[in-house]
Amino acid sequence: MSKLPPIFQSWFESRGWQIHPHQRDLLDRAGDPATLLIAPTGGGKTLAGFLPTLIELSAGNHTGLHTLYVSPLKALAADIRRNLQTPVDEMGLPIRLDDRTGDTSQTRRKRQRADPPHILLTTPESLAILLSYEDAPRIFRGLKRVVVDEIHALAESKRGDQLMLCLSRLQALEPGLQRIGLSATVEDPPALASFLAHHPDPCNILLADPGPDPNISILQTQNPPPWSGAGAVYSVPEVMEEIHKANTTLVFINTRAQAEIFFQAVWRANTEDLPIGLHHGSLSREARDRVESAMVAGTLRAVVCTGSLDLGIDWGNVDLVVQIGAPKNVKRLVQRIGRSNHRYNAPSRAIIVPANRFEVVECQAALDAVKAHELDGEPRGPGPLDVLCQHILIRACSGPFDASALYSEVTTAGPYAGLQRAEFDACLDFCATGGYALQAYDRWQRLMQNPTKEWQLRDPRSTRAIRMNIGTIVDTETLAVRMKNRRGGTPLGEVEESFAATLVAGDTFLIGGQVVRYEGLREMTVEVTKQAGRKPRIAVFSGTKFATSTVLSHRVVALLYSGDWDALPAHTIDWLTVQRRISQLPEPGRMLVESFWRGDMAYTCFYGFAGRNALQTLGLLLTRRMEEAGLHPIGFVSTDYALLIWGLEPVPDAATLLTPAGLRDGLSTWLGENAVMKRSFRNVATIAGLIEKNLPGKRKSGRQATFSSDILYDTLRKYDPNHLMLEITRREAMSGLVDFGRIEEMLTRVEGRIDQITAPHITPLSAPLLLEVGKVAISGSAVTVLLEKEAEDLMREAGLN
Amino acid sequence: MSGYSFTFHRASLVALPSGLLWWSDQRLLCVSDLHLGKSDRIARLGGTLLPPYENQDTFDRLASAIQILAPQTVVCLGDSFDDLAACSALPVDIHTLLTSLIAGRRWIWIEGNHDPGPIELGGTHLAEFKLQGLTFRHIAEPSATGEISGHYHPKTTVSIRGHSVTRSCFLVDSARIVLPAFGTFTGGLKTTDPALQNLMQQKAVAVLTGQKSLPVPMPSGRQKTNS
């Protein structure tokens, strides 16, 4: 066991600290090629990651960059730098620290490139940009270690795939590089270790003491939750009471729009004027900064927030976490709970609040899963090829490369360890020539081979465009919202452009916890005025709607079917009992389908328990099949657990509609024309570099020159259906927005065991779906009909024609 | 024909759902902004490598309209080619197909801002063309009347039940018609843009393209130009 150097020993002692066992373990393993540390929040994880570096650098004989720290958040990089500066200053260590993110000034960036600090704190995107420079080998010379913070979060997205490709590049430059990953509790540590490892080298796993089990309960309320909806406003009195009793409370809620509504309701009930803040990703940077610094200063009693506060920054005094709405995912719930009580070895306290009747069951299932230590997570599959295409272009920016050498290099990255040479070559061909079946002319060359058969950029000027496009976060286009006044006005946040397009002067919506009135659009900014006391239209913020995980869905079905409902409140038991009498309860391994009439409309409800994205896709596929079968479907609505379709004719035999072959066929034909597929394509094509990202300021200058990615998608489908971009789009359709993988999982689980019930009337379980409004999907031909009607109305109103 | 028929300076015209303008008395078909060779030009300038299929697609759609309508005159309102180099670099097969389409009818190329000057195909090259009181030119002149032009690629948005549908469109008022762009790889300029708001009269109509031509009032700009 390695001993702490005296200066560190006395520093720990001066603070009254003991070194944690996992901090010492990591120190012992500092020489290993890769180590993954899994520790609960508050376990001194970050210090553990930096301790080996601080000790090595304390000798003062290292020149150049020694350790690179990568975090998913810009704010985290800056925050950690400040926290790290304290021990460095207090021990008087000869160590230079600096951070580099999208917010870092040009001058500082130039200085960092010319004279790198010992420790550089950065984000995956900023690292990718650094690697695209020709002098990357010089910048990273002498690099000994990479610390990847919050690696569990990065591993869930393409940002993590990109980062691992960057590490493969760094390792080629500095073969002795050591990797440390810092993670919150995850369901499958070996998978995460394999993600981080430099293949085929191993990656060790260190599990810190997880601490005591959390103290977690479901909120008891005076009023039962409503039948549908996700706002949970009914629970405000009891939530206020809890806020009152605690020191500092984090109130998590699933979407930005819901956070706005809940915050307003809390504010109305806040008779004692407790300081309560609002934090979500659509708020302006200024507004978020205000809440964050008030939180650090300890002046807030509660913050209503979305996933924007899921990561990182240490808030210190939080002693209660309230989760509004079913958590959808057990792992996220556990990580959120971990945000309370940062004292090591003290249990976290959390309360879950179901937003509607069905979520009561889901919350109970989630609570059981937490107690059973069963976490969930959908395996992500091999690294996506659009990210690889971007990596190849980045590599080309830094200088000529040999294809075989680059192939072996990228296969050392966990997500790409199983990459076939043919797949790599297809990506290289795409980067070089566009990869079209129609072999175009010699001008279709972004990369070309030089006389020594190395690949290089045909036109060195294209480095600029490639660097501008670096990154895997593809934003929906948003517009800033400001209070209207002569000099710009206070920034409030952002709304999606498509939402702004539906506004007319006088419309009201919620942003930053207040109701505002839309006045007009001025130079890409939505101008609003204050509007007190009117019922707002809700902004359609892009905050992700997570689908309930497979683990949690299975638990919900099991709980429903078991009849073991002691833990559930009486109103919920009544509801389920009536369901069992009128129809039946869904059974594990089977699918319940209910048919009933309501008015002159035939309803069919499919209890698929496959998550909202998959059931939305299933709705698109089934209505098409029903149309072909002459059943005249009219509309459908889907939730995380069921799909409800209505039409003029009842569905005689659900099983024939649900044949796997038919659904798969539908995926490749009908769904190909769907907007969801087009959106996936846009993301893929942007990351791979086929479409350039829309950059602020540059956006409208292109005018007629820019055209929508839908046109590219349609053109490729028509003329080049096997093109790499379409292939990647189809792979993406298996997860994410289309989530066809979950439909496959459902069909395998059910294997044709379908219980079709004809109910006398609407059933208790299907009733909440009927209350979901405004989600009616309109099919292709219906758009024309509605458009025609709208056009007539408009012409008549305008007195034209 | 599911087009929108209207009378403009005593001429009976039809705005076709495909974005073409048909003057049946003259057997004249008018098309604007083909932008042939767009992906070629972007690739040549070191930009991204777009799918090189837009020439074929644009040509196919134009050829099928010509086959059905059998026009005696075809007027291309400019920006037929993305630039002159794109014209000379036109693939041989497209070049041949285009030549056969031009043969046997009067074909007029109006000069555009992307393709001024002569080009190597058949047909007549003109800065503008007049027929029976109507003037065909590329960019509208604000003081003109009885004018048919292109250039702006107008598109407009209609919202139905909270969803919004955006389509390229014709703009029509008593003085002028602005055609939508016909080329496959062409974007659009919203009709709320000051350039179009200032050009068109208050009671202008936007005719949406698509399965059927649909006239709607041209939306008034949310913001008039900020002076």
PDB file of N, CA, C and O in Angstrom, chain A residues 145-200:
ATOM      1  N   ARG A 145      -2.003  11.003 -18.065  1.00  0.00           N
ATOM      2  CA  ARG A 145      -3.249  10.458 -17.537  1.00  0.00           C
ATOM      3  C   ARG A 145      -4.456  11.234 -18.062  1.00  0.00           C
ATOM      4  O   ARG A 145      -4.371  12.440 -18.305  1.00  0.00           O
ATOM      5  N   VAL A 146      -5.562  10.486 -18.241  1.00  0.00           N
ATOM      6  CA  VAL A 146      -6.840  11.123 -18.555  1.00  0.00           C
ATOM      7  C   VAL A 146      -7.832  10.730 -17.477  1.00  0.00           C
ATOM      8  O   VAL A 146      -7.947   9.549 -17.144  1.00  0.00           O
ATOM      9  N   VAL A 147      -8.523  11.715 -16.908  1.00  0.00           N
ATOM     10  CA  VAL A 147      -9.574  11.440 -15.927  1.00  0.00           C
ATOM     11  C   VAL A 147     -10.909  11.789 -16.575  1.00  0.00           C
ATOM     12  O   VAL A 147     -11.120  12.930 -16.995  1.00  0.00           O
ATOM     13  N   VAL A 148     -11.785  10.793 -16.722  1.00  0.00           N
ATOM     14  CA  VAL A 148     -13.099  11.047 -17.315  1.00  0.00           C
ATOM     15  C   VAL A 148     -14.138  11.053 -16.205  1.00  0.00           C
ATOM     16  O   VAL A 148     -14.380  10.026 -15.566  1.00  0.00           O
ATOM     17  N   ASP A 149     -14.726  12.230 -15.952  1.00  0.00           N
ATOM     18  CA  ASP A 149     -15.694  12.353 -14.862  1.00  0.00           C
ATOM     19  C   ASP A 149     -17.103  12.072 -15.388  1.00  0.00           C
ATOM     20  O   ASP A 149     -17.373  12.277 -16.575  1.00  0.00           O
ATOM     21  N   GLU A 150     -17.985  11.630 -14.512  1.00  0.00           N
ATOM     22  CA  GLU A 150     -19.377  11.349 -14.870  1.00  0.00           C
ATOM     23  C   GLU A 150     -19.435  10.459 -16.116  1.00  0.00           C
ATOM     24  O   GLU A 150     -20.227  10.678 -17.028  1.00  0.00           O
ATOM     25  N   ILE A 151     -18.598   9.457 -16.145  1.00  0.00           N
ATOM     26  CA  ILE A 151     -18.479   8.631 -17.357  1.00  0.00           C
ATOM     27  C   ILE A 151     -19.766   7.845 -17.606  1.00  0.00           C
ATOM     28  O   ILE A 151     -20.123   7.542 -18.748  1.00  0.00           O
ATOM     29  N   HIS A 152     -20.541   7.574 -16.535  1.00  0.00           N
ATOM     30  CA  HIS A 152     -21.819   6.872 -16.727  1.00  0.00           C
ATOM     31  C   HIS A 152     -22.757   7.695 -17.597  1.00  0.00           C
ATOM     32  O   HIS A 152     -23.527   7.143 -18.379  1.00  0.00           O
ATOM     33  N   ALA A 153     -22.715   9.025 -17.451  1.00  0.00           N
ATOM     34  CA  ALA A 153     -23.593   9.880 -18.250  1.00  0.00           C
ATOM     35  C   ALA A 153     -23.081   9.960 -19.687  1.00  0.00           C
ATOM     36  O   ALA A 153     -23.842   9.865 -20.644  1.00  0.00           O
ATOM     37  N   LEU A 154     -21.768  10.121 -19.837  1.00  0.00           N
ATOM     38  CA  LEU A 154     -21.200  10.207 -21.185  1.00  0.00           C
ATOM     39  C   LEU A 154     -21.442   8.926 -21.981  1.00  0.00           C
ATOM     40  O   LEU A 154     -21.692   8.960 -23.178  1.00  0.00           O
ATOM     41  N   ALA A 155     -21.362   7.780 -21.283  1.00  0.00           N
ATOM     42  CA  ALA A 155     -21.467   6.498 -21.975  1.00  0.00           C
ATOM     43  C   ALA A 155     -22.856   6.275 -22.562  1.00  0.00           C
ATOM     44  O   ALA A 155     -23.053   5.368 -23.361  1.00  0.00           O
ATOM     45  N   GLU A 156     -23.823   7.118 -22.172  1.00  0.00           N
ATOM     46  CA  GLU A 156     -25.176   6.928 -22.683  1.00  0.00           C
ATOM     47  C   GLU A 156     -25.409   7.661 -23.989  1.00  0.00           C
ATOM     48  O   GLU A 156     -26.492   7.599 -24.562  1.00  0.00           O
ATOM     49  N   SER A 157     -24.432   8.424 -24.445  1.00  0.00           N
ATOM     50  CA  SER A 157     -24.693   9.204 -25.646  1.00  0.00           C
ATOM     51  C   SER A 157     -23.513   9.149 -26.600  1.00  0.00           C
ATOM     52  O   SER A 157     -22.442   8.646 -26.278  1.00  0.00           O
ATOM     53  N   LYS A 158     -23.715   9.715 -27.772  1.00  0.00           N
ATOM     54  CA  LYS A 158     -22.661   9.763 -28.785  1.00  0.00           C
ATOM     55  C   LYS A 158     -21.468  10.603 -28.334  1.00  0.00           C
ATOM     56  O   LYS A 158     -20.379  10.451 -28.860  1.00  0.00           O
ATOM     57  N   ARG A 159     -21.701  11.479 -27.340  1.00  0.00           N
ATOM     58  CA  ARG A 159     -20.574  12.270 -26.844  1.00  0.00           C
ATOM     59  C   ARG A 159     -19.519  11.338 -26.255  1.00  0.00           C
ATOM     60  O   ARG A 159     -18.325  11.580 -26.385  1.00  0.00           O
ATOM     61  N   GLY A 160     -19.985  10.275 -25.587  1.00  0.00           N
ATOM     62  CA  GLY A 160     -19.052   9.315 -25.007  1.00  0.00           C
ATOM     63  C   GLY A 160     -18.323   8.540 -26.089  1.00  0.00           C
ATOM     64  O   GLY A 160     -17.117   8.282 -25.981  1.00  0.00           O
ATOM     65  N   ASP A 161     -19.036   8.164 -27.158  1.00  0.00           N
ATOM     66  CA  ASP A 161     -18.390   7.444 -28.257  1.00  0.00           C
ATOM     67  C   ASP A 161     -17.296   8.313 -28.874  1.00  0.00           C
ATOM     68  O   ASP A 161     -16.201   7.851 -29.173  1.00  0.00           O
ATOM     69  N   GLN A 162     -17.632   9.599 -29.056  1.00  0.00           N
ATOM     70  CA  GLN A 162     -16.635  10.504 -29.615  1.00  0.00           C
ATOM     71  C   GLN A 162     -15.428  10.622 -28.686  1.00  0.00           C
ATOM     72  O   GLN A 162     -14.286  10.591 -29.143  1.00  0.00           O
ATOM     73  N   LEU A 163     -15.688  10.731 -27.391  1.00  0.00           N
ATOM     74  CA  LEU A 163     -14.589  10.863 -26.439  1.00  0.00           C
ATOM     75  C   LEU A 163     -13.676   9.635 -26.490  1.00  0.00           C
ATOM     76  O   LEU A 163     -12.452   9.763 -26.468  1.00  0.00           O
ATOM     77  N   MET A 164     -14.260   8.433 -26.578  1.00  0.00           N
ATOM     78  CA  MET A 164     -13.422   7.233 -26.598  1.00  0.00           C
ATOM     79  C   MET A 164     -12.576   7.185 -27.874  1.00  0.00           C
ATOM     80  O   MET A 164     -11.436   6.727 -27.848  1.00  0.00           O
ATOM     81  N   LEU A 165     -13.130   7.675 -28.989  1.00  0.00           N
ATOM     82  CA  LEU A 165     -12.317   7.769 -30.211  1.00  0.00           C
ATOM     83  C   LEU A 165     -11.174   8.761 -30.007  1.00  0.00           C
ATOM     84  O   LEU A 165     -10.038   8.520 -30.434  1.00  0.00           O
ATOM     85  N   CYS A 166     -11.458   9.865 -29.333  1.00  0.00           N
ATOM     86  CA  CYS A 166     -10.405  10.847 -29.044  1.00  0.00           C
ATOM     87  C   CYS A 166      -9.318  10.218 -28.177  1.00  0.00           C
ATOM     88  O   CYS A 166      -8.127  10.450 -28.398  1.00  0.00           O
ATOM     89  N   LEU A 167      -9.728   9.409 -27.189  1.00  0.00           N
ATOM     90  CA  LEU A 167      -8.727   8.779 -26.329  1.00  0.00           C
ATOM     91  C   LEU A 167      -7.869   7.793 -27.126  1.00  0.00           C
ATOM     92  O   LEU A 167      -6.666   7.656 -26.873  1.00  0.00           O
ATOM     93  N   SER A 168      -8.484   7.120 -28.117  1.00  0.00           N
ATOM     94  CA  SER A 168      -7.682   6.195 -28.932  1.00  0.00           C
ATOM     95  C   SER A 168      -6.605   6.969 -29.687  1.00  0.00           C
ATOM     96  O   SER A 168      -5.479   6.503 -29.857  1.00  0.00           O
ATOM     97  N   ARG A 169      -6.946   8.172 -30.111  1.00  0.00           N
ATOM     98  CA  ARG A 169      -5.982   9.031 -30.807  1.00  0.00           C
ATOM     99  C   ARG A 169      -4.876   9.475 -29.836  1.00  0.00           C
ATOM    100  O   ARG A 169      -3.692   9.424 -30.157  1.00  0.00           O
ATOM    101  N   LEU A 170      -5.305   9.916 -28.633  1.00  0.00           N
ATOM    102  CA  LEU A 170      -4.330  10.364 -27.633  1.00  0.00           C
ATOM    103  C   LEU A 170      -3.360   9.242 -27.284  1.00  0.00           C
ATOM    104  O   LEU A 170      -2.165   9.461 -27.127  1.00  0.00           O
ATOM    105  N   GLN A 171      -3.926   8.033 -27.176  1.00  0.00           N
ATOM    106  CA  GLN A 171      -3.095   6.898 -26.784  1.00  0.00           C
ATOM    107  C   GLN A 171      -2.081   6.563 -27.885  1.00  0.00           C
ATOM    108  O   GLN A 171      -0.986   6.107 -27.601  1.00  0.00           O
ATOM    109  N   ALA A 172      -2.464   6.805 -29.138  1.00  0.00           N
ATOM    110  CA  ALA A 172      -1.512   6.586 -30.223  1.00  0.00           C
ATOM    111  C   ALA A 172      -0.377   7.595 -30.137  1.00  0.00           C
ATOM    112  O   ALA A 172       0.773   7.289 -30.447  1.00  0.00           O
ATOM    113  N   LEU A 173      -0.716   8.808 -29.688  1.00  0.00           N
ATOM    114  CA  LEU A 173       0.322   9.837 -29.552  1.00  0.00           C
ATOM    115  C   LEU A 173       1.203   9.580 -28.338  1.00  0.00           C
ATOM    116  O   LEU A 173       2.404   9.780 -28.383  1.00  0.00           O
ATOM    117  N   GLU A 174       0.566   9.142 -27.232  1.00  0.00           N
ATOM    118  CA  GLU A 174       1.292   8.913 -25.980  1.00  0.00           C
ATOM    119  C   GLU A 174       0.944   7.510 -25.473  1.00  0.00           C
ATOM    120  O   GLU A 174       0.031   7.338 -24.649  1.00  0.00           O
ATOM    121  N   PRO A 175       1.630   6.471 -25.938  1.00  0.00           N
ATOM    122  CA  PRO A 175       1.230   5.085 -25.661  1.00  0.00           C
ATOM    123  C   PRO A 175       1.152   4.741 -24.174  1.00  0.00           C
ATOM    124  O   PRO A 175       0.396   3.852 -23.802  1.00  0.00           O
ATOM    125  N   GLY A 176       1.864   5.439 -23.307  1.00  0.00           N
ATOM    126  CA  GLY A 176       1.841   5.093 -21.886  1.00  0.00           C
ATOM    127  C   GLY A 176       0.669   5.672 -21.115  1.00  0.00           C
ATOM    128  O   GLY A 176       0.585   5.534 -19.898  1.00  0.00           O
ATOM    129  N   LEU A 177      -0.235   6.337 -21.815  1.00  0.00           N
ATOM    130  CA  LEU A 177      -1.357   7.039 -21.181  1.00  0.00           C
ATOM    131  C   LEU A 177      -2.186   6.136 -20.271  1.00  0.00           C
ATOM    132  O   LEU A 177      -2.519   5.012 -20.626  1.00  0.00           O
ATOM    133  N   GLN A 178      -2.497   6.641 -19.062  1.00  0.00           N
ATOM    134  CA  GLN A 178      -3.355   5.898 -18.131  1.00  0.00           C
ATOM    135  C   GLN A 178      -4.738   6.540 -18.075  1.00  0.00           C
ATOM    136  O   GLN A 178      -4.862   7.751 -18.155  1.00  0.00           O
ATOM    137  N   ARG A 179      -5.762   5.693 -17.935  1.00  0.00           N
ATOM    138  CA  ARG A 179      -7.135   6.200 -17.941  1.00  0.00           C
ATOM    139  C   ARG A 179      -7.803   5.948 -16.598  1.00  0.00           C
ATOM    140  O   ARG A 179      -7.711   4.853 -16.054  1.00  0.00           O
ATOM    141  N   ILE A 180      -8.486   6.975 -16.074  1.00  0.00           N
ATOM    142  CA  ILE A 180      -9.297   6.799 -14.875  1.00  0.00           C
ATOM    143  C   ILE A 180     -10.710   7.260 -15.210  1.00  0.00           C
ATOM    144  O   ILE A 180     -10.905   8.352 -15.742  1.00  0.00           O
ATOM    145  N   GLY A 181     -11.693   6.419 -14.931  1.00  0.00           N
ATOM    146  CA  GLY A 181     -13.086   6.802 -15.128  1.00  0.00           C
ATOM    147  C   GLY A 181     -13.765   6.933 -13.781  1.00  0.00           C
ATOM    148  O   GLY A 181     -13.560   6.103 -12.892  1.00  0.00           O
ATOM    149  N   LEU A 182     -14.566   8.000 -13.591  1.00  0.00           N
ATOM    150  CA  LEU A 182     -15.295   8.206 -12.339  1.00  0.00           C
ATOM    151  C   LEU A 182     -16.780   8.107 -12.642  1.00  0.00           C
ATOM    152  O   LEU A 182     -17.290   8.794 -13.526  1.00  0.00           O
ATOM    153  N   SER A 183     -17.467   7.226 -11.918  1.00  0.00           N
ATOM    154  CA  SER A 183     -18.856   6.967 -12.265  1.00  0.00           C
ATOM    155  C   SER A 183     -19.746   6.909 -11.029  1.00  0.00           C
ATOM    156  O   SER A 183     -19.317   6.510  -9.957  1.00  0.00           O
ATOM    157  N   ALA A 184     -21.020   7.304 -11.225  1.00  0.00           N
ATOM    158  CA  ALA A 184     -22.038   7.041 -10.214  1.00  0.00           C
ATOM    159  C   ALA A 184     -22.434   5.569 -10.338  1.00  0.00           C
ATOM    160  O   ALA A 184     -21.958   4.860 -11.219  1.00  0.00           O
ATOM    161  N   THR A 185     -23.329   5.125  -9.461  1.00  0.00           N
ATOM    162  CA  THR A 185     -23.774   3.738  -9.462  1.00  0.00           C
ATOM    163  C   THR A 185     -24.399   3.373 -10.812  1.00  0.00           C
ATOM    164  O   THR A 185     -25.225   4.110 -11.326  1.00  0.00           O
ATOM    165  N   VAL A 186     -23.986   2.267 -11.395  1.00  0.00           N
ATOM    166  CA  VAL A 186     -24.540   1.816 -12.674  1.00  0.00           C
ATOM    167  C   VAL A 186     -24.907   0.342 -12.586  1.00  0.00           C
ATOM    168  O   VAL A 186     -24.462  -0.371 -11.688  1.00  0.00           O
ATOM    169  N   GLU A 187     -25.721  -0.116 -13.579  1.00  0.00           N
ATOM    170  CA  GLU A 187     -26.227  -1.483 -13.505  1.00  0.00           C
ATOM    171  C   GLU A 187     -25.197  -2.502 -13.970  1.00  0.00           C
ATOM    172  O   GLU A 187     -25.252  -3.656 -13.566  1.00  0.00           O
ATOM    173  N   ASP A 188     -24.272  -2.094 -14.821  1.00  0.00           N
ATOM    174  CA  ASP A 188     -23.390  -3.075 -15.431  1.00  0.00           C
ATOM    175  C   ASP A 188     -21.951  -2.552 -15.471  1.00  0.00           C
ATOM    176  O   ASP A 188     -21.462  -2.133 -16.517  1.00  0.00           O
ATOM    177  N   PRO A 189     -21.254  -2.566 -14.313  1.00  0.00           N
ATOM    178  CA  PRO A 189     -19.895  -2.010 -14.271  1.00  0.00           C
ATOM    179  C   PRO A 189     -18.941  -2.602 -15.325  1.00  0.00           C
ATOM    180  O   PRO A 189     -18.186  -1.843 -15.947  1.00  0.00           O
ATOM    181  N   PRO A 190     -18.969  -3.936 -15.585  1.00  0.00           N
ATOM    182  CA  PRO A 190     -18.030  -4.448 -16.597  1.00  0.00           C
ATOM    183  C   PRO A 190     -18.240  -3.823 -17.978  1.00  0.00           C
ATOM    184  O   PRO A 190     -17.283  -3.582 -18.707  1.00  0.00           O
ATOM    185  N   ALA A 191     -19.521  -3.558 -18.339  1.00  0.00           N
ATOM    186  CA  ALA A 191     -19.781  -2.942 -19.645  1.00  0.00           C
ATOM    187  C   ALA A 191     -19.160  -1.544 -19.693  1.00  0.00           C
ATOM    188  O   ALA A 191     -18.579  -1.139 -20.706  1.00  0.00           O
ATOM    189  N   LEU A 192     -19.276  -0.799 -18.588  1.00  0.00           N
ATOM    190  CA  LEU A 192     -18.711   0.546 -18.550  1.00  0.00           C
ATOM    191  C   LEU A 192     -17.176   0.481 -18.571  1.00  0.00           C
ATOM    192  O   LEU A 192     -16.522   1.322 -19.202  1.00  0.00           O
ATOM    193  N   ALA A 193     -16.615  -0.526 -17.910  1.00  0.00           N
ATOM    194  CA  ALA A 193     -15.157  -0.689 -17.915  1.00  0.00           C
ATOM    195  C   ALA A 193     -14.679  -1.009 -19.333  1.00  0.00           C
ATOM    196  O   ALA A 193     -13.652  -0.488 -19.781  1.00  0.00           O
ATOM    197  N   SER A 194     -15.439  -1.832 -20.050  1.00  0.00           N
ATOM    198  CA  SER A 194     -15.055  -2.177 -21.416  1.00  0.00           C
ATOM    199  C   SER A 194     -15.151  -0.953 -22.329  1.00  0.00           C
ATOM    200  O   SER A 194     -14.390  -0.799 -23.288  1.00  0.00           O
ATOM    201  N   PHE A 195     -16.087  -0.066 -22.014  1.00  0.00           N
ATOM    202  CA  PHE A 195     -16.252   1.184 -22.749  1.00  0.00           C
ATOM    203  C   PHE A 195     -15.003   2.053 -22.595  1.00  0.00           C
ATOM    204  O   PHE A 195     -14.510   2.653 -23.542  1.00  0.00           O
ATOM    205  N   LEU A 196     -14.463   2.093 -21.381  1.00  0.00           N
ATOM    206  CA  LEU A 196     -13.323   2.968 -21.080  1.00  0.00           C
ATOM    207  C   LEU A 196     -11.981   2.360 -21.489  1.00  0.00           C
ATOM    208  O   LEU A 196     -11.039   3.083 -21.796  1.00  0.00           O
ATOM    209  N   ALA A 197     -11.901   1.033 -21.523  1.00  0.00           N
ATOM    210  CA  ALA A 197     -10.609   0.370 -21.698  1.00  0.00           C
ATOM    211  C   ALA A 197      -9.935   0.715 -23.027  1.00  0.00           C
ATOM    212  O   ALA A 197     -10.590   1.060 -24.008  1.00  0.00           O
ATOM    213  N   HIS A 198      -8.608   0.632 -23.027  1.00  0.00           N
ATOM    214  CA  HIS A 198      -7.835   0.712 -24.265  1.00  0.00           C
ATOM    215  C   HIS A 198      -7.669  -0.736 -24.719  1.00  0.00           C
ATOM    216  O   HIS A 198      -6.810  -1.466 -24.221  1.00  0.00           O
ATOM    217  N   HIS A 199      -8.524  -1.186 -25.634  1.00  0.00           N
ATOM    218  CA  HIS A 199      -8.547  -2.606 -25.996  1.00  0.00           C
ATOM    219  C   HIS A 199      -7.255  -2.998 -26.694  1.00  0.00           C
ATOM    220  O   HIS A 199      -6.728  -2.192 -27.442  1.00  0.00           O
ATOM    221  N   PRO A 200      -6.691  -4.163 -26.490  1.00  0.00           N
ATOM    222  CA  PRO A 200      -7.222  -5.245 -25.646  1.00  0.00           C
ATOM    223  C   PRO A 200      -6.747  -5.170 -24.185  1.00  0.00           C
ATOM    224  O   PRO A 200      -6.960  -6.135 -23.451  1.00  0.00           O
TER     225      PRO A 200
END
